[in-house]
Tab-separated table of C-alpha atoms and ligand atoms in Angstrom:
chain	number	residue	atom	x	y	z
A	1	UNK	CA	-11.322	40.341	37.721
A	2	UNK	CA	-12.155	38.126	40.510
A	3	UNK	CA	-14.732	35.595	38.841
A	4	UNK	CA	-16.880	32.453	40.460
A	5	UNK	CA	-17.719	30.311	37.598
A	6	UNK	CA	-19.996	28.079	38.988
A	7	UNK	CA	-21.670	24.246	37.155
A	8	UNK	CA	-18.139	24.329	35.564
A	9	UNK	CA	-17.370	21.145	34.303
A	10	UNK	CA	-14.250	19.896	32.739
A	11	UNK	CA	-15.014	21.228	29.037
A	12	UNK	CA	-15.796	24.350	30.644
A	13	UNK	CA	-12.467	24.374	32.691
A	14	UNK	CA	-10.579	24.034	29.418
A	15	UNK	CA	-12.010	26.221	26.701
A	16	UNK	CA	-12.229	28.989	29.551
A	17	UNK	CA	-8.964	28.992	30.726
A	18	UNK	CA	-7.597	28.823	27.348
A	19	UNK	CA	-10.265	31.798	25.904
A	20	UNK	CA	-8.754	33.412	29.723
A	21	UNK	CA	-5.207	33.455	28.309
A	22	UNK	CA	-4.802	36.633	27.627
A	23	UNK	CA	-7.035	38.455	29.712
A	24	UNK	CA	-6.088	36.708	32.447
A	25	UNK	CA	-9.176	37.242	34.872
A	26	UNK	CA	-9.069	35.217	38.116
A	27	UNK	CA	-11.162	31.914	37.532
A	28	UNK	CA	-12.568	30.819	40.542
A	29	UNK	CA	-14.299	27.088	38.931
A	30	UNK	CA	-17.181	25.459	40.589
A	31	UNK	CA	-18.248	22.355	39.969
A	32	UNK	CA	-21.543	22.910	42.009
A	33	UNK	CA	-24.656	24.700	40.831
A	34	UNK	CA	-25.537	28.040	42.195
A	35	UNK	CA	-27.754	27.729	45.318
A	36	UNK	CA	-28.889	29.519	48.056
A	37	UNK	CA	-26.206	27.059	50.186
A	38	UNK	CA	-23.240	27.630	47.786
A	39	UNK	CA	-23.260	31.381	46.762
A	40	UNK	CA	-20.939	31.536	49.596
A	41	UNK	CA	-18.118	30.038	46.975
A	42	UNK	CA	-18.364	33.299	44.998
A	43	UNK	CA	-17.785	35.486	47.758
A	44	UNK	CA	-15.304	38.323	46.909
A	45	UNK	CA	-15.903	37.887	42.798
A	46	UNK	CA	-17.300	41.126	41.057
A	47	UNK	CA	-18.309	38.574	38.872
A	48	UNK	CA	-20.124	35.422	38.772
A	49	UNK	CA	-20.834	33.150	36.084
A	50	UNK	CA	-23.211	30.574	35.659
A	51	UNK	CA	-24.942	28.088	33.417
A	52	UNK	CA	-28.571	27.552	32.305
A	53	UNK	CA	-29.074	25.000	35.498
A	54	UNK	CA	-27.838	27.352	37.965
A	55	UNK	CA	-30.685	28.676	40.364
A	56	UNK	CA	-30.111	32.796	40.521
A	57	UNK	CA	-33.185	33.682	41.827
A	58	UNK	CA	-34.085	36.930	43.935
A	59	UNK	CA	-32.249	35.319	47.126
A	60	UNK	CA	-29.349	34.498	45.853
A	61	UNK	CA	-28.887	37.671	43.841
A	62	UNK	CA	-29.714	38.652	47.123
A	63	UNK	CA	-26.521	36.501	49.160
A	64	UNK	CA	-24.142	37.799	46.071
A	65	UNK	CA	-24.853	41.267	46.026
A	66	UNK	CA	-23.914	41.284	49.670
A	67	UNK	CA	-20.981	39.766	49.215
A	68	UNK	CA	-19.713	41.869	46.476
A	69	UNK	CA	-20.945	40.738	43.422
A	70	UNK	CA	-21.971	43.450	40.356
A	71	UNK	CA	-22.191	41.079	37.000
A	72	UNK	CA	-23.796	37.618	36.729
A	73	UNK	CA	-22.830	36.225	32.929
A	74	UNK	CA	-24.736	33.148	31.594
A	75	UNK	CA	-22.720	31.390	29.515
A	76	UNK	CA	-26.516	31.133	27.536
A	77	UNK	CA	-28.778	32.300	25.350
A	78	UNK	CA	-32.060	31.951	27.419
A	79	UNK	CA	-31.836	33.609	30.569
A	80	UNK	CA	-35.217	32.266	32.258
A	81	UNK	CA	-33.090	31.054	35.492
A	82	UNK	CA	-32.259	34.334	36.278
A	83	UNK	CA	-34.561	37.044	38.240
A	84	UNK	CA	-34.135	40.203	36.332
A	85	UNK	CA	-36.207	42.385	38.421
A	86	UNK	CA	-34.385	41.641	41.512
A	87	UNK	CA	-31.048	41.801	39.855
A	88	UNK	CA	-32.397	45.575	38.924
A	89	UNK	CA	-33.047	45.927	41.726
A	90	UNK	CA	-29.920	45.011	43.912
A	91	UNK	CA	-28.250	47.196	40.609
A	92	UNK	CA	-26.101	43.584	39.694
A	93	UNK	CA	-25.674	43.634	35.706
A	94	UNK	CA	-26.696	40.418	34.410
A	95	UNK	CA	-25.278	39.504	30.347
A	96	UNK	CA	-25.723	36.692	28.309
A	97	UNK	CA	-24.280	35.318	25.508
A	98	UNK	CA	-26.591	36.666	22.441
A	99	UNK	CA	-24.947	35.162	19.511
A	100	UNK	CA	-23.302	32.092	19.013
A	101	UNK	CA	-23.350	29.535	16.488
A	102	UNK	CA	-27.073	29.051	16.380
A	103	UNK	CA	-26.106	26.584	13.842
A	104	UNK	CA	-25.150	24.037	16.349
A	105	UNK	CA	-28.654	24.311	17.926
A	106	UNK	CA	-30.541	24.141	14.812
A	107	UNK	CA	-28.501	21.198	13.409
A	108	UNK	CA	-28.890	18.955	16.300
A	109	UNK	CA	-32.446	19.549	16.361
A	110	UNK	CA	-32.496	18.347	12.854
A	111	UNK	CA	-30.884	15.187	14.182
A	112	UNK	CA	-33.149	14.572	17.471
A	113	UNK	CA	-35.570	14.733	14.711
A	114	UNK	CA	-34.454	12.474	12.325
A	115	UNK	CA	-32.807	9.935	14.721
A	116	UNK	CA	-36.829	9.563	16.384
A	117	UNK	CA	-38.012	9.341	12.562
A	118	UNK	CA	-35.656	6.819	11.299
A	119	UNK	CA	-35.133	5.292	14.633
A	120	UNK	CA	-31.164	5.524	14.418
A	121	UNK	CA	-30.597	5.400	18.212
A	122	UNK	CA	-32.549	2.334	18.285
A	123	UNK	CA	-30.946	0.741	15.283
A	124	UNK	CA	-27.225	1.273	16.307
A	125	UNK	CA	-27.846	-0.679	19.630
A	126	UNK	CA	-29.585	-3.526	17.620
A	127	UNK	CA	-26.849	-3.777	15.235
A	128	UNK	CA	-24.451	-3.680	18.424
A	129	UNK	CA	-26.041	-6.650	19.972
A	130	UNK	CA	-26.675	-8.640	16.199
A	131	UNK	CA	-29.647	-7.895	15.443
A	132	UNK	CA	-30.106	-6.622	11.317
A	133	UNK	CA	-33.626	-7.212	11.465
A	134	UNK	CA	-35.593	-3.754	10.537
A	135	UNK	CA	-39.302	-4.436	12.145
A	136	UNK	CA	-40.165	-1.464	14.198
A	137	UNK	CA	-37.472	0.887	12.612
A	138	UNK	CA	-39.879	1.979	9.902
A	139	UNK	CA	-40.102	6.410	9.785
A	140	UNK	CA	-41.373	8.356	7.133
A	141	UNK	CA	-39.721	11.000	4.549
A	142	UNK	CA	-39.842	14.285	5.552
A	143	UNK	CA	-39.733	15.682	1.778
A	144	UNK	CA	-43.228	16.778	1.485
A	145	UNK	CA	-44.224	17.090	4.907
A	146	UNK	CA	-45.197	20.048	6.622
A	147	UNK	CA	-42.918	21.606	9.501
A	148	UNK	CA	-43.963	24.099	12.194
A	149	UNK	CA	-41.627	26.111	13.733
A	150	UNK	CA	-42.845	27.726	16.870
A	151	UNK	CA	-39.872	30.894	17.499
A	152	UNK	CA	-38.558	32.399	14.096
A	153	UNK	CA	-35.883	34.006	15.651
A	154	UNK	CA	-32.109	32.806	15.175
A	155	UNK	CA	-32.159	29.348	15.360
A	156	UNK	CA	-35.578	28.911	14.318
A	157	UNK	CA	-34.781	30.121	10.936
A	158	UNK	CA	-31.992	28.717	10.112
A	159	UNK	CA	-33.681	25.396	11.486
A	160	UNK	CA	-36.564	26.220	8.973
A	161	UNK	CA	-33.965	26.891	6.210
A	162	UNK	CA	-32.866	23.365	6.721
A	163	UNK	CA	-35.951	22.283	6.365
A	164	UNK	CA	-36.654	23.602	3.303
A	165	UNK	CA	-33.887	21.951	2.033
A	166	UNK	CA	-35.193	18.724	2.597
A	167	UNK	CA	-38.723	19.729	0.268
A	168	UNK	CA	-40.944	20.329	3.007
A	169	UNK	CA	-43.228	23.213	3.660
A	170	UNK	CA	-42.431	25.333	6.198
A	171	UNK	CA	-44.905	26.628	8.187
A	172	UNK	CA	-44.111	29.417	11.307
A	173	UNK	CA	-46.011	31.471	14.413
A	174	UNK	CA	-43.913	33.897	16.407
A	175	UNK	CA	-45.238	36.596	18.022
A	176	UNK	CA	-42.561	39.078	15.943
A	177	UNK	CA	-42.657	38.112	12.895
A	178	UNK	CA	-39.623	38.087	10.972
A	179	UNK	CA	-39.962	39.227	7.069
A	180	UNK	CA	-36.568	36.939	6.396
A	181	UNK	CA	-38.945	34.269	7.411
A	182	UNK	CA	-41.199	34.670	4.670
A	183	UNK	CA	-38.795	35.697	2.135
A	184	UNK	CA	-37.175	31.948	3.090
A	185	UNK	CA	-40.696	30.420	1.246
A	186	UNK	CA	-41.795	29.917	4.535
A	187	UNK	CA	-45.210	31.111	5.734
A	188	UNK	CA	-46.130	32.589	8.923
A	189	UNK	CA	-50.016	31.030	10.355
A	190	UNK	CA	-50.962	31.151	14.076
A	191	UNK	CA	-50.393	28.882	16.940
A	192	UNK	CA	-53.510	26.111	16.060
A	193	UNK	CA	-53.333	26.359	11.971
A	194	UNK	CA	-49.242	25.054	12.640
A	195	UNK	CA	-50.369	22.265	14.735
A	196	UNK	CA	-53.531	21.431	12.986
A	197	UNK	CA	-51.310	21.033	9.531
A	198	UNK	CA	-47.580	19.968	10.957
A	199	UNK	CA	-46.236	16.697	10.470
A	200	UNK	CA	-43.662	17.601	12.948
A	201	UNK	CA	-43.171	20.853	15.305
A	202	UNK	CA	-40.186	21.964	16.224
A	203	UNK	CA	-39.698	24.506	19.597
A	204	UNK	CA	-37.391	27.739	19.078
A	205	UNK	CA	-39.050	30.091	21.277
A	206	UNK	CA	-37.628	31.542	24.741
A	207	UNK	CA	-39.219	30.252	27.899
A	208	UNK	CA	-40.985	33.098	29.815
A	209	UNK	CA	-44.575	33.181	31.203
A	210	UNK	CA	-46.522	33.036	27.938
A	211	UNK	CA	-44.376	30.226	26.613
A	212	UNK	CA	-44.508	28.381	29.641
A	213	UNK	CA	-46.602	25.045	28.673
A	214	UNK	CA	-46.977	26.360	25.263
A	215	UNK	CA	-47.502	22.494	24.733
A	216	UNK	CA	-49.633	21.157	26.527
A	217	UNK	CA	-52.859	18.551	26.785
A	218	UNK	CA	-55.059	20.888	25.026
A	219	UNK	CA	-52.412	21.576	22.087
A	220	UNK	CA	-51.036	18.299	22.079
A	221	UNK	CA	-55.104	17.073	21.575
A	222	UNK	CA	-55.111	19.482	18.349
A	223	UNK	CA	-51.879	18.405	16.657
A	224	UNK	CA	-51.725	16.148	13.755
A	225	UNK	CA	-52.569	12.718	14.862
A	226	UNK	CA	-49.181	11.046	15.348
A	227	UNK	CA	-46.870	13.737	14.607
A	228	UNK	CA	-43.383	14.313	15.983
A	229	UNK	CA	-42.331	17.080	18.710
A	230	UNK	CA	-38.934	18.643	18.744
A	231	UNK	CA	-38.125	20.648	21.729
A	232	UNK	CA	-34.212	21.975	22.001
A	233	UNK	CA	-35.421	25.058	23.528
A	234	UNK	CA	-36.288	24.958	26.998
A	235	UNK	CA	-37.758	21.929	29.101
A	236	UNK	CA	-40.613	24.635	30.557
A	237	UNK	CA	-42.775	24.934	27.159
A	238	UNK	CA	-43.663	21.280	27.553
A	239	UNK	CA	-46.308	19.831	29.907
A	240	UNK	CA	-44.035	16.766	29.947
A	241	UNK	CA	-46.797	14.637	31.679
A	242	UNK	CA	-49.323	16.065	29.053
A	243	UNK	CA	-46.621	15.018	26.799
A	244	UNK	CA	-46.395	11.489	28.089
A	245	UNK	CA	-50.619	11.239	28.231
A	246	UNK	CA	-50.316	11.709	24.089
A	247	UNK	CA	-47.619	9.389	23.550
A	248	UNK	CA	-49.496	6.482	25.202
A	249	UNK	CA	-52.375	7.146	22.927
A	250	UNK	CA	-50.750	7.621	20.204
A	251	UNK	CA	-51.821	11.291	19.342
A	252	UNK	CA	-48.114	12.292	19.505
A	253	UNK	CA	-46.460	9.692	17.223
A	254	UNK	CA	-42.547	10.939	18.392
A	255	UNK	CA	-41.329	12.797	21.100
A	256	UNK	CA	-37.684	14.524	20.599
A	257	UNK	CA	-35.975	16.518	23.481
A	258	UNK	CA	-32.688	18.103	24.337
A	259	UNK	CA	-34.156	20.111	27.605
A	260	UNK	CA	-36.657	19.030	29.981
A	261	UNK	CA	-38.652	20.782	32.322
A	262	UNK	CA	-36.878	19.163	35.823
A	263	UNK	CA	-33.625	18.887	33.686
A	264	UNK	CA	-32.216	21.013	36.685
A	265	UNK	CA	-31.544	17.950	39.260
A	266	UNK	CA	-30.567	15.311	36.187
A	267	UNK	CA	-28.491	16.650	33.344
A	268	UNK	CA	-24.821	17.491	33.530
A	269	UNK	CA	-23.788	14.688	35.741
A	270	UNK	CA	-23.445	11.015	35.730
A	271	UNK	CA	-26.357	9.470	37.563
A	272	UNK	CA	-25.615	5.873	35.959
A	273	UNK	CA	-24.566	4.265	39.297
A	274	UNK	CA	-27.880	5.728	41.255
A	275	UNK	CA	-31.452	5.410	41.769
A	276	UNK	CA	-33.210	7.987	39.258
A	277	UNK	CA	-36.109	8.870	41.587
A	278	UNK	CA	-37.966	10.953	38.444
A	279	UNK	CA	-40.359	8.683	37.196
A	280	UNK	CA	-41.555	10.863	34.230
A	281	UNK	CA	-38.083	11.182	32.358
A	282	UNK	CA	-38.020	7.189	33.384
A	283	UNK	CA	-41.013	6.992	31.981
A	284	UNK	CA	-40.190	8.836	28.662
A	285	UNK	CA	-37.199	7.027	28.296
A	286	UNK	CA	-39.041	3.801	28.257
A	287	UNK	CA	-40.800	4.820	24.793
A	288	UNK	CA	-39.573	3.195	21.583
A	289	UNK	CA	-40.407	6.749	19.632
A	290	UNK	CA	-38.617	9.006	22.349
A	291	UNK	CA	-35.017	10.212	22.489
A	292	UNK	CA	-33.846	12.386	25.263
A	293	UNK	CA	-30.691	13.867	25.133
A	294	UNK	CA	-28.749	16.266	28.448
A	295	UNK	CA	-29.031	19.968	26.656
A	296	UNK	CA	-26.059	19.315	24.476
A	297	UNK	CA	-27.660	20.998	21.070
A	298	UNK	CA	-24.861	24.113	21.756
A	299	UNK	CA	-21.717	21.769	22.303
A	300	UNK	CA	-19.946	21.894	19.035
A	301	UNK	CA	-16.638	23.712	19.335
A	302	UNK	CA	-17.314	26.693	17.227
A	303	UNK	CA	-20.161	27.648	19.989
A	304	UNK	CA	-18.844	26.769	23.372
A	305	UNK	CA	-15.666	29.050	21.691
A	306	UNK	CA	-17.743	31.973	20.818
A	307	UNK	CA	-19.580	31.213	24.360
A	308	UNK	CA	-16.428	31.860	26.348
A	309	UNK	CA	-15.117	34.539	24.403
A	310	UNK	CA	-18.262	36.553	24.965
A	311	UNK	CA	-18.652	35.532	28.511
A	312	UNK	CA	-14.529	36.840	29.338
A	313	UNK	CA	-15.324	40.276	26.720
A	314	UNK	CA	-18.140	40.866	28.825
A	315	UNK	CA	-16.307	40.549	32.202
A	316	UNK	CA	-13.135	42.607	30.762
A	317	UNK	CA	-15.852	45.313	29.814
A	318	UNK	CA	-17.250	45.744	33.489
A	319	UNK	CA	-13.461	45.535	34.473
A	320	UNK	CA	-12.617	48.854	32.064
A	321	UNK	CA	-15.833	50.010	32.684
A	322	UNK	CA	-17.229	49.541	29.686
A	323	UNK	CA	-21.028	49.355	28.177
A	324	UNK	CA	-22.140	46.019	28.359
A	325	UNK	CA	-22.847	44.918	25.203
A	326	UNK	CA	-24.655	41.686	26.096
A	327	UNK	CA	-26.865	42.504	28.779
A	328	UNK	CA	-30.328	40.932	28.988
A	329	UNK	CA	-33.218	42.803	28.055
A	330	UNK	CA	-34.636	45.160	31.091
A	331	UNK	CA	-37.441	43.838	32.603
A	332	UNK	CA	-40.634	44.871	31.792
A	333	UNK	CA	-42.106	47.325	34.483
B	401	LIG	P1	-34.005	34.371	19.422
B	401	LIG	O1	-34.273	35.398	20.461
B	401	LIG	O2	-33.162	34.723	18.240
B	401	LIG	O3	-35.401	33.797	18.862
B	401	LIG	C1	-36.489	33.493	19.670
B	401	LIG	C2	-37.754	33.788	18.883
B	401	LIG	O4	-38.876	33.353	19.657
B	401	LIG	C3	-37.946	35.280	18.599
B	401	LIG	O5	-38.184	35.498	17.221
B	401	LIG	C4	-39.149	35.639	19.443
B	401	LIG	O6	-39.958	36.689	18.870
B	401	LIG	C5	-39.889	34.319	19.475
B	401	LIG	N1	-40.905	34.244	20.509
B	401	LIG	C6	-40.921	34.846	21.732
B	401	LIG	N2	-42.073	34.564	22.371
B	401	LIG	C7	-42.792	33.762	21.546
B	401	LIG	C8	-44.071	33.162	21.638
B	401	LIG	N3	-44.860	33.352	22.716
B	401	LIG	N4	-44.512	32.413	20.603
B	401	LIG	C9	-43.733	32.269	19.491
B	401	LIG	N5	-42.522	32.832	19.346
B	401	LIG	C10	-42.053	33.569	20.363
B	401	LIG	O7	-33.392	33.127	20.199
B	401	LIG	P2	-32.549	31.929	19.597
B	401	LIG	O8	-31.095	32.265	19.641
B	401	LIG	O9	-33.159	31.482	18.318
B	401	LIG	O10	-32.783	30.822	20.735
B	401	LIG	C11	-34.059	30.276	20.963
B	401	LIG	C12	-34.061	29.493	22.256
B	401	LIG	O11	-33.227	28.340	22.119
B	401	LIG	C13	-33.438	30.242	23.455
B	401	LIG	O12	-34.395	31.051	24.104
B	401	LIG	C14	-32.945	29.129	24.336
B	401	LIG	O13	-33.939	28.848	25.295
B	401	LIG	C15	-32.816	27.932	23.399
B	401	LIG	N6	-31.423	27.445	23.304
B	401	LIG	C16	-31.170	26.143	23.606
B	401	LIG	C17	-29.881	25.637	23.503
B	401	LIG	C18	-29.541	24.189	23.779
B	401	LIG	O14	-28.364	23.840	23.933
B	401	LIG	N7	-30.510	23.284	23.841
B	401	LIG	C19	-28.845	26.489	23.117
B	401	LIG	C20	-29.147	27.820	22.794
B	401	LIG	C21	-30.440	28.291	22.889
């Protein structure tokens, strides 16, 4: 099948055309993100697939559907940059990619957090440059603390289970419980008892309307006094300026993301040579106890394999004619 893969970078070249081998669809890559001004590219794919950065709102559903399209495939969990009621509507089938590793999400949120703890990123350039001297690397252990996990779901459970492996208490609100939380030793509290008591708090929730800003000034003003955020969810559930007010003060002592809320115009691309005109991520990168990384917590192989796999099932399953097995939930009426 005729398919416009669009934010396709070289990685995504690669492991697609070699998970393609067989099946053989027609790859049409992209390096450009989906826009209103480059949906023309997929013109004459059934199918179009794009990336968490990719705007598919209700116009360009709009642009594809008139140009042929009937299956958008994220090559994502998280599905928030997609309008679900206007793909409905135009009757374009929109899948995602439900299961893979969440292991590699989970782990590297384990590392954001202890690379802001035990200042690692910072250490490794001293050490670079000749500097052994340890003032201002000072963390603290994490057996004992306490550890809030906001999203229970998938990653947030096995995140929790490392956790608990490390001797703290684990401490959980989701608005679905899940009973293999508690059977875990975990505990499930709501939203303010897990960030009056949390040492650190760690993001695994979806971003959607009642997530959006889940941390924000009035949240980040009840945490612990200088406890650490971890956010390799989605940028949207921080108020990143809110976010940057507490660090200043001290309120939030460590600030951990993969994903940011104007991620969109930044990550994926090397901006090295130019003039970053985003003076909040400037800003946050400019703090001893913050480490930003470009939405990288899925790239391990075993992921970005299962990824394409799903994404090229899902395509051959529209081709045959086939129940999508990986289509996003409906929207809610
Ligand atoms: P999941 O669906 O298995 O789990 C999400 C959990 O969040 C569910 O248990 C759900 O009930 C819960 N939840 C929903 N609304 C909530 C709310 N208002 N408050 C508290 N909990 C709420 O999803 P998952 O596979 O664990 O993935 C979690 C998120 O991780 C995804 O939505 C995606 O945004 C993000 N993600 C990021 C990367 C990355 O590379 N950084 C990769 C994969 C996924």
């Amino acid at each position: 099948m005729k398919t416009a893969v669009f934010s396709a970078r070289r990685y995504d070249r690669t492991m697609l055309t070699r998970a393609n081998a067989q099946a053989r669809h027609e790859l049409r890559f992209i390096e450009d993100r989906l826009t209103p001004a480059t949906a023309v590219l997929a013109m004459g794919c059934e199918a179009v697939c794009v990336f968490v950065n990719d705007n598919v709102d209700a116009e360009v559903l709009d642009l594809l559907g008139r140009q042929g399209t009937r299956l958008v495939a994220t090559r994502s969990t998280g599905y928030n940059h997609i309008d679900a009621v206007a793909a409905e509507r135009l009757g374009i089938d929109v899948v995602r990619v439900t299961d893979y590793s969440p292991h590699s999400v989970a782990e590297f949120a384990v590392g954001l957090l202890l690379a802001v703890n035990r200042k690692i990123a910072r250490a490794s350039v001293r050490t670079r440059d000749g500097n052994f001297d340890l003032d201002g690397l000072m963390g603290f252990d994490l057996y004992g603390k306490t550890v809030g996990v906001i999203g229970t779901g998938k990653i947030g459970m096995i995140f929790a289970r490392i956790m608990l492996g490390f001797g703290c208490t684990v401490v959980g609100h989701d608005v679905y419980p899940n009973p293999g939380f508690e059977a875990l030793g975990a505990r499930y509290v709501d939203i303010d008892a897990l960030l009056d008591c949390s040492d650190v708090v760690s993001l695994h929730c979806p971003l959607n309307e009642d997530t959006h800003h889940i941390v924000n000034a009035a949240s980040l003003a009840r945490a612990k006094r200088g406890s650490i955020l971890v956010n390799t969810s989605r940028g949207g559930l921080i108020d990143t300026e809110a976010a940057v007010a507490a660090l200043k003060t001290g309120q939030l002592g460590g600030l951990a993301i993969d994903v940011y809320e104007q991620e969109a115009s930044l990550f994926f691309q090397d901006l090295s040579s130019t003039v970053i005109t985003d003076d909040v991520i400037q800003r946050l990168v400019s703090f001893p106890n913050v480490i930003v990384t470009g939405h990288q917590a899925f790239f391990t192989v075993e992921a970005v394999d299962q990824i394409m796999q799903t994404t090229l099932e899902s395509i051959g399953a529209l081709e045959r004619g086939e129940a999508l097995t990986n289509r996003i939930p409906a929207p809610e009426p």
